[in-house]
Tab-separated table of C-alpha atoms in Angstrom:
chain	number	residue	atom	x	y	z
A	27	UNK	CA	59.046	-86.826	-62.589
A	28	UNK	CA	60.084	-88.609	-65.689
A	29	UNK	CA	60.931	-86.495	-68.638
A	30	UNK	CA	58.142	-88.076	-70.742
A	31	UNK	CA	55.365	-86.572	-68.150
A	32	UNK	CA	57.104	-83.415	-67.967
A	33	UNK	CA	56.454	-82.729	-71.732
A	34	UNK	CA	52.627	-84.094	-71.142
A	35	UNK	CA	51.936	-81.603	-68.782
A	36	UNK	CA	53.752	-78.871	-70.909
A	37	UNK	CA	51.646	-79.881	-73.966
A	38	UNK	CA	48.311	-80.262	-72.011
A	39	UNK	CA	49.323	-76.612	-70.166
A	40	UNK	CA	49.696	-75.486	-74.278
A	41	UNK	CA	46.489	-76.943	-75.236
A	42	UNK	CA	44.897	-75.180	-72.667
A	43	UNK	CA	46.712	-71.783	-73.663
A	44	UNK	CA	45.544	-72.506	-76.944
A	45	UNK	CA	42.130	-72.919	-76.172
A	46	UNK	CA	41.601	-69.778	-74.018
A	47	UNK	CA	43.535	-67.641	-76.383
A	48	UNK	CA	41.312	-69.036	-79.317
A	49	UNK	CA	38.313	-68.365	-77.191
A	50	UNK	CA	39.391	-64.431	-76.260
A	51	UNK	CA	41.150	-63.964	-80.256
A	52	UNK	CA	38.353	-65.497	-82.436
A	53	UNK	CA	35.294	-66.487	-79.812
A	54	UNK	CA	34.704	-63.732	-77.695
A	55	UNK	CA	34.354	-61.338	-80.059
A	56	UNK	CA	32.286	-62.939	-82.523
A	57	UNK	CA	29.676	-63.491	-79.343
A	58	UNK	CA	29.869	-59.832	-78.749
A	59	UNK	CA	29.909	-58.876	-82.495
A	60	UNK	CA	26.236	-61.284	-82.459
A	61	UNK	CA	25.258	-59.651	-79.404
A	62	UNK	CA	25.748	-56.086	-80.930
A	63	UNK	CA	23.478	-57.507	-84.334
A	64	UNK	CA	20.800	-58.574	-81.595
A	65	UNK	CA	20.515	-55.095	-80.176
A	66	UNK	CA	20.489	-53.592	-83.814
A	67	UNK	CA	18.070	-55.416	-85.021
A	68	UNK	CA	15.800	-54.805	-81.903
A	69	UNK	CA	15.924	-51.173	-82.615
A	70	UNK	CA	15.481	-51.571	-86.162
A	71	UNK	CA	12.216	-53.527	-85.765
A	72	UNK	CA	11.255	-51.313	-83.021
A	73	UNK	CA	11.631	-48.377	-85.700
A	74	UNK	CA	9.948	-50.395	-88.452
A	75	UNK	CA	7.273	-51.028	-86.211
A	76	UNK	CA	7.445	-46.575	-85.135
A	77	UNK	CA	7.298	-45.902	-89.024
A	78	UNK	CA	4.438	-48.310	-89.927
A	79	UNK	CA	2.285	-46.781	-87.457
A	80	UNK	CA	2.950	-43.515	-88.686
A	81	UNK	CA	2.328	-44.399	-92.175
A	82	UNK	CA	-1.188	-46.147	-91.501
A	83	UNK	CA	-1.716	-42.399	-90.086
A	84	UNK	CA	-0.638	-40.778	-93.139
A	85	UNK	CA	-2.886	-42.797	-94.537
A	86	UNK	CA	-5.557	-42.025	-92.711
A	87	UNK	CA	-4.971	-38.749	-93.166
A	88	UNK	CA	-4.816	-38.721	-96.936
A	89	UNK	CA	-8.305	-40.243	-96.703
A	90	UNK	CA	-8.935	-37.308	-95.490
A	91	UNK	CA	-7.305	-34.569	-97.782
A	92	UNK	CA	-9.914	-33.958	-99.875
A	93	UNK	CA	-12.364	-32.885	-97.291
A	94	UNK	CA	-9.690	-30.832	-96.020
A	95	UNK	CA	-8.911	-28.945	-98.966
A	96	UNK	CA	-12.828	-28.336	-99.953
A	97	UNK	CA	-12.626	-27.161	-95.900
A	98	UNK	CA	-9.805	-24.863	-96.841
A	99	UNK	CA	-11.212	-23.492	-99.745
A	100	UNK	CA	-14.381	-22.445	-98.019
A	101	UNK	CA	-12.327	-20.616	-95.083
A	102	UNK	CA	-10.138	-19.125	-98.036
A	103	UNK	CA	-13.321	-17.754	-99.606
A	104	UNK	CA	-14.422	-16.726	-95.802
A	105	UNK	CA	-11.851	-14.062	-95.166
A	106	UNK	CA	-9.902	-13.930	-98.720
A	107	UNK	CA	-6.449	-12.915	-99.200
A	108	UNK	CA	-7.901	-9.700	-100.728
A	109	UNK	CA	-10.489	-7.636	-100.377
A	110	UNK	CA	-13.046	-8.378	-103.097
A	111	UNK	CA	-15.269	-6.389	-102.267
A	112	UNK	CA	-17.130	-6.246	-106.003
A	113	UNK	CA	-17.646	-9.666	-105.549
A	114	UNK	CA	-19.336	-9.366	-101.591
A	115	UNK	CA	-21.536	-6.649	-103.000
A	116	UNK	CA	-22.792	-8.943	-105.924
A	117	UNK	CA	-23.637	-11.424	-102.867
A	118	UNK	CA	-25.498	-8.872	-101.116
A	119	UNK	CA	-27.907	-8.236	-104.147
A	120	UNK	CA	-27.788	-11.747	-104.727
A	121	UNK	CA	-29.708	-12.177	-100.936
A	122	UNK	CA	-31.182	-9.449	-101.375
A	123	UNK	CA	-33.189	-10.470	-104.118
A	124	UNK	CA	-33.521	-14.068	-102.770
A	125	UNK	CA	-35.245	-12.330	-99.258
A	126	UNK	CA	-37.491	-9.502	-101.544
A	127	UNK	CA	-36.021	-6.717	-99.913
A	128	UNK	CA	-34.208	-3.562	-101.897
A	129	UNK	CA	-30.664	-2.317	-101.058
A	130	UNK	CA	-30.763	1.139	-100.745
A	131	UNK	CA	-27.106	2.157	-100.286
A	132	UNK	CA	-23.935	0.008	-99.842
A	133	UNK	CA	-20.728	2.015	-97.988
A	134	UNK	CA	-17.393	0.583	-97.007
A	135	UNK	CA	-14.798	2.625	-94.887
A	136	UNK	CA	-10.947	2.313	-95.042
A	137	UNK	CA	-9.302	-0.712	-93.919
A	138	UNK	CA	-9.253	-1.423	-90.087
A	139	UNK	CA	-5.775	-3.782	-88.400
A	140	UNK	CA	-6.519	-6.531	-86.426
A	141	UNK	CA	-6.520	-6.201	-82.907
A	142	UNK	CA	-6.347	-9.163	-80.841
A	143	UNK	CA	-8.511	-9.104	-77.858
A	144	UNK	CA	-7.115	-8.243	-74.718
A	145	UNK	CA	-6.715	-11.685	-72.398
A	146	UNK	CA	-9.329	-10.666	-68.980
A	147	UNK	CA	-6.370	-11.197	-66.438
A	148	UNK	CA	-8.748	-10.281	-63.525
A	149	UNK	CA	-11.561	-12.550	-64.372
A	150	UNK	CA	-10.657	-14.751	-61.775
A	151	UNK	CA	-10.631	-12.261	-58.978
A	152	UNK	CA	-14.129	-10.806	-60.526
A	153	UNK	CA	-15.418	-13.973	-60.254
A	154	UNK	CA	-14.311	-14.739	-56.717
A	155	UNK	CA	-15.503	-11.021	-55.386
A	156	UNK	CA	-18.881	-11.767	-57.174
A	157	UNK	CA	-18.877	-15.009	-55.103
A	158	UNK	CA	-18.184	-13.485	-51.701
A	159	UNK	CA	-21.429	-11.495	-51.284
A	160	UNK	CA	-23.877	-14.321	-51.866
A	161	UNK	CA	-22.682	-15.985	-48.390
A	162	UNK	CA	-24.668	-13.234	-46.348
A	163	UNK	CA	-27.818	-13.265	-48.540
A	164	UNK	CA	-27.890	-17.253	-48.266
A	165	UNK	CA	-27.372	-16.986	-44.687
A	166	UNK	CA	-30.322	-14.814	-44.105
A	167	UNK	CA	-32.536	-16.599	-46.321
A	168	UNK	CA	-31.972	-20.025	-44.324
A	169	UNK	CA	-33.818	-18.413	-40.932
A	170	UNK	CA	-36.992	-17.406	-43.372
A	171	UNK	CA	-39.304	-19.407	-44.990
A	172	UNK	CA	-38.878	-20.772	-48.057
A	173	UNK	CA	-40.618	-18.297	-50.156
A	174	UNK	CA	-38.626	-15.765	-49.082
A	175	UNK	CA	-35.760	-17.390	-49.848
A	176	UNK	CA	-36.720	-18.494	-53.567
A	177	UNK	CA	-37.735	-14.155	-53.767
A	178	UNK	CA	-34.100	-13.134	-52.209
A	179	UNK	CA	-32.429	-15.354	-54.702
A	180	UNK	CA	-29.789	-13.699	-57.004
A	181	UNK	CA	-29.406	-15.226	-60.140
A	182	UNK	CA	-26.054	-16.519	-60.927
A	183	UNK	CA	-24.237	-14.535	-63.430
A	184	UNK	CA	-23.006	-16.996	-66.652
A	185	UNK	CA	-19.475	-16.946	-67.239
A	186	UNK	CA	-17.791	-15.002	-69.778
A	187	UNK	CA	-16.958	-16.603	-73.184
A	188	UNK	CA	-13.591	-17.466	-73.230
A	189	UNK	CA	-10.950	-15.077	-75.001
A	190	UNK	CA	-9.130	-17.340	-77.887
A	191	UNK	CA	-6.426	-15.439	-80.077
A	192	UNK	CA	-4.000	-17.000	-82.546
A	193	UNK	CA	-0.233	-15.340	-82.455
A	194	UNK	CA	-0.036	-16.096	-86.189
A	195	UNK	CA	-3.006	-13.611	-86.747
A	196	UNK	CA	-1.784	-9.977	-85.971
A	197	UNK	CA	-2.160	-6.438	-87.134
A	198	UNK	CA	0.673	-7.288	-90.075
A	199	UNK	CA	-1.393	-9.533	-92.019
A	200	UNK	CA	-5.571	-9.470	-91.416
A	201	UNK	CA	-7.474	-6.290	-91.562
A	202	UNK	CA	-10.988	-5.192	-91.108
A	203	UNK	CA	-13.374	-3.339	-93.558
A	204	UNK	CA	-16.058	-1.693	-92.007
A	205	UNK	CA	-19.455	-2.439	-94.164
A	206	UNK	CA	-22.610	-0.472	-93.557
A	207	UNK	CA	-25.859	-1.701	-95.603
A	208	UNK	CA	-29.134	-0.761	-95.815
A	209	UNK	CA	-32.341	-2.273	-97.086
A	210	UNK	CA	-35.746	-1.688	-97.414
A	211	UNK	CA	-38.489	-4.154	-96.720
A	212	UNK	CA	-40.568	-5.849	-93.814
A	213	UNK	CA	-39.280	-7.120	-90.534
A	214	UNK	CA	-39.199	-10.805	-91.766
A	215	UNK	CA	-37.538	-9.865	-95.244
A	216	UNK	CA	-34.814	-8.267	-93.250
A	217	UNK	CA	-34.700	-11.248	-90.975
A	218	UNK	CA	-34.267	-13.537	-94.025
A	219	UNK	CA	-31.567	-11.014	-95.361
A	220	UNK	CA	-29.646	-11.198	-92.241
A	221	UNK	CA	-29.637	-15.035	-92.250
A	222	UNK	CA	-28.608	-14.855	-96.075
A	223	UNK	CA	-25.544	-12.313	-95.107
A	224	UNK	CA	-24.469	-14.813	-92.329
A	225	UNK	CA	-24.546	-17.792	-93.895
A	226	UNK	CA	-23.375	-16.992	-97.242
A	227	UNK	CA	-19.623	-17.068	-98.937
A	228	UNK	CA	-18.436	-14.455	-97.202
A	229	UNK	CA	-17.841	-13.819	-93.538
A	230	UNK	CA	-20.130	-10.850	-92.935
A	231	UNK	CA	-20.337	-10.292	-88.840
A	232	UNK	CA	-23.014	-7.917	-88.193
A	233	UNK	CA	-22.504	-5.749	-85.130
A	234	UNK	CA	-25.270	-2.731	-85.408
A	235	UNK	CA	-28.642	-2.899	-86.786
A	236	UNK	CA	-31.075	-0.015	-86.988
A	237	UNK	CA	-34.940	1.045	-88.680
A	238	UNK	CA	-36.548	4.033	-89.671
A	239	UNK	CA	-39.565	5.222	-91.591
A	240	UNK	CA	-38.856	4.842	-95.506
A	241	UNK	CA	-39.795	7.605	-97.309
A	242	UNK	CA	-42.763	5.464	-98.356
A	243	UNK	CA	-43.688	4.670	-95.349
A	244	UNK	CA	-47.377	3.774	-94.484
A	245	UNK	CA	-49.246	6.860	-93.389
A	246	UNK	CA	-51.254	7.026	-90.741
A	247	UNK	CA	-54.613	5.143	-90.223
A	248	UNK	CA	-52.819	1.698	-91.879
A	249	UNK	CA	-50.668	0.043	-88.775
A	250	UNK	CA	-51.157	-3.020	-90.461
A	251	UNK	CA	-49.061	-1.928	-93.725
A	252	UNK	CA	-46.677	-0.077	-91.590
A	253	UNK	CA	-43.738	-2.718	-91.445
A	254	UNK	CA	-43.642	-2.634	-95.257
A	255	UNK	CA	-42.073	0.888	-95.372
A	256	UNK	CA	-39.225	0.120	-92.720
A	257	UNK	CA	-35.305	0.753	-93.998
A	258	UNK	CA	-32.928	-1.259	-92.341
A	259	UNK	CA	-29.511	-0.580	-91.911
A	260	UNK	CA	-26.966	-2.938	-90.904
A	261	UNK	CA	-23.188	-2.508	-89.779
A	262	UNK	CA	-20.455	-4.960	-89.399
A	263	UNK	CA	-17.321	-6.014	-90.812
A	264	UNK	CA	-15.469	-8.120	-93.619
A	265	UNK	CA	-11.804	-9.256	-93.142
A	266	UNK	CA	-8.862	-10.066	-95.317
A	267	UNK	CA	-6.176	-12.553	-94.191
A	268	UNK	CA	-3.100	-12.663	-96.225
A	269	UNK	CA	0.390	-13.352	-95.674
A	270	UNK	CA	1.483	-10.071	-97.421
A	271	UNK	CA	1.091	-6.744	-95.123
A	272	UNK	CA	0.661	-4.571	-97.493
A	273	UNK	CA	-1.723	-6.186	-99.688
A	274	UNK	CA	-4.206	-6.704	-96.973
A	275	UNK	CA	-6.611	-4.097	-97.850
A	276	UNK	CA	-5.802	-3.867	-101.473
A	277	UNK	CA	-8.334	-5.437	-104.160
């Protein structure tokens, strides 16, 4: 081999040095470095894309806010943060005197905690035991006729409400006020009064109701005029939610 193509092949061996190291020094990374960009750029478009959806929700919910707030304020005034209880008396004469009937007395006893209700862990078993029996009467029934059968029939039993309870709302911060009113008037104005308690500002949950004989009562010989002399007492409860223990039962 003559000198001449020993240097070619040297300098086409070079080129081809240069070439590869030019592709590993400058190209290879620059592909990787565009590569990298790519798989930026996908996650920041996939968390553009994230973020716009949650702030056409925002927005959906600010649409909402105001309805939310007048919501709020209603609950607020529902079970205040403090007692009030001047003001849920001057609501009381204010149905009162809407319905025609006259308060006769107004009492409130010391503050009551909040007791969450006890979850009914064997409701489940009660309701399988109450199952079991009504295989045999069923059984029976089928060999009689059918009116027999529809006469043996138990009615099924509904199912209990279910217990909800909120861990935010303890003993620490709601209370309970025991209220005891009474009224006198007819049997419809205390119906309306009722009605006015329950669906006025404050929550009022009535929980005893009792009547006697006014001392103006009808006397005897005029049935008809009876009703008018009737005194109606009704018990229940007011609450207070606040974040503060110790002001729950205070105003």
């Amino acid at each position: 081999m003559s000198k001449n193509r020993l240097s070619m092949v040297f300098a086409v061996v070079a080129m081809a040095a240069v070439v590869l190291a030019g592709f590993f020094v400058g190209v290879q990374p620059q592909l990787a470095q565009a590569a990298s960009s790519r798989a930026q750029q996908v996650d920041v478009d996939r968390t553009n894309a994230s973020s716009r959806a949650e702030l056409a929700r925002l927005r959906k919910q600010a649409e909402k806010l105001p309805a939310m707030r007048d919501e709020l304020e209603k609950l607020q005034a529902s079970v205040p943060a403090t007692a009030s209880m001047s003001r849920f008396y001057g609501e009381l004469y204010d149905v009162a005197g809407a319905t025609g009937v006259t308060v006769s007395s107004i009492t409130t006893d010391d503050a009551l905690p909040y007791t969450p209700p006890a979850a009914e862990v064997g409701s489940s078993a009660t309701g399988s035991a109450a199952a079991a029996p009504s295989a045999s009467p069923s059984a029976t029934a089928s060999a009689a006729p059918s009116s027999e059968a529809s006469a043996s029939a138990t009615p099924t039993t509904p199912a209990p409400p279910t217990t909800f309870t909120n861990p935010v709302i303890n003993s620490s911060n709601m209370s309970l006020i025991p209220v005891t009113v009474s009224v006198d008037g007819t049997f419809d104005q205390a119906r309306q009064f009722v009605a006015g308690t329950q669906s006025g500002e404050r929550l009022f949950l009535i929980n005893e109701i009792s009547s006697a004989e006014s001392s103006g009562a009808a006397t005897e010989g005029a049935e008809a005029d009876a009703s008018a002399g009737q005194t109606w007492t009704f018990g229940g409860y007011v609450y207070v939610l606040t974040t503060d223990s110790g002001a729950a039962a205070k105003g």
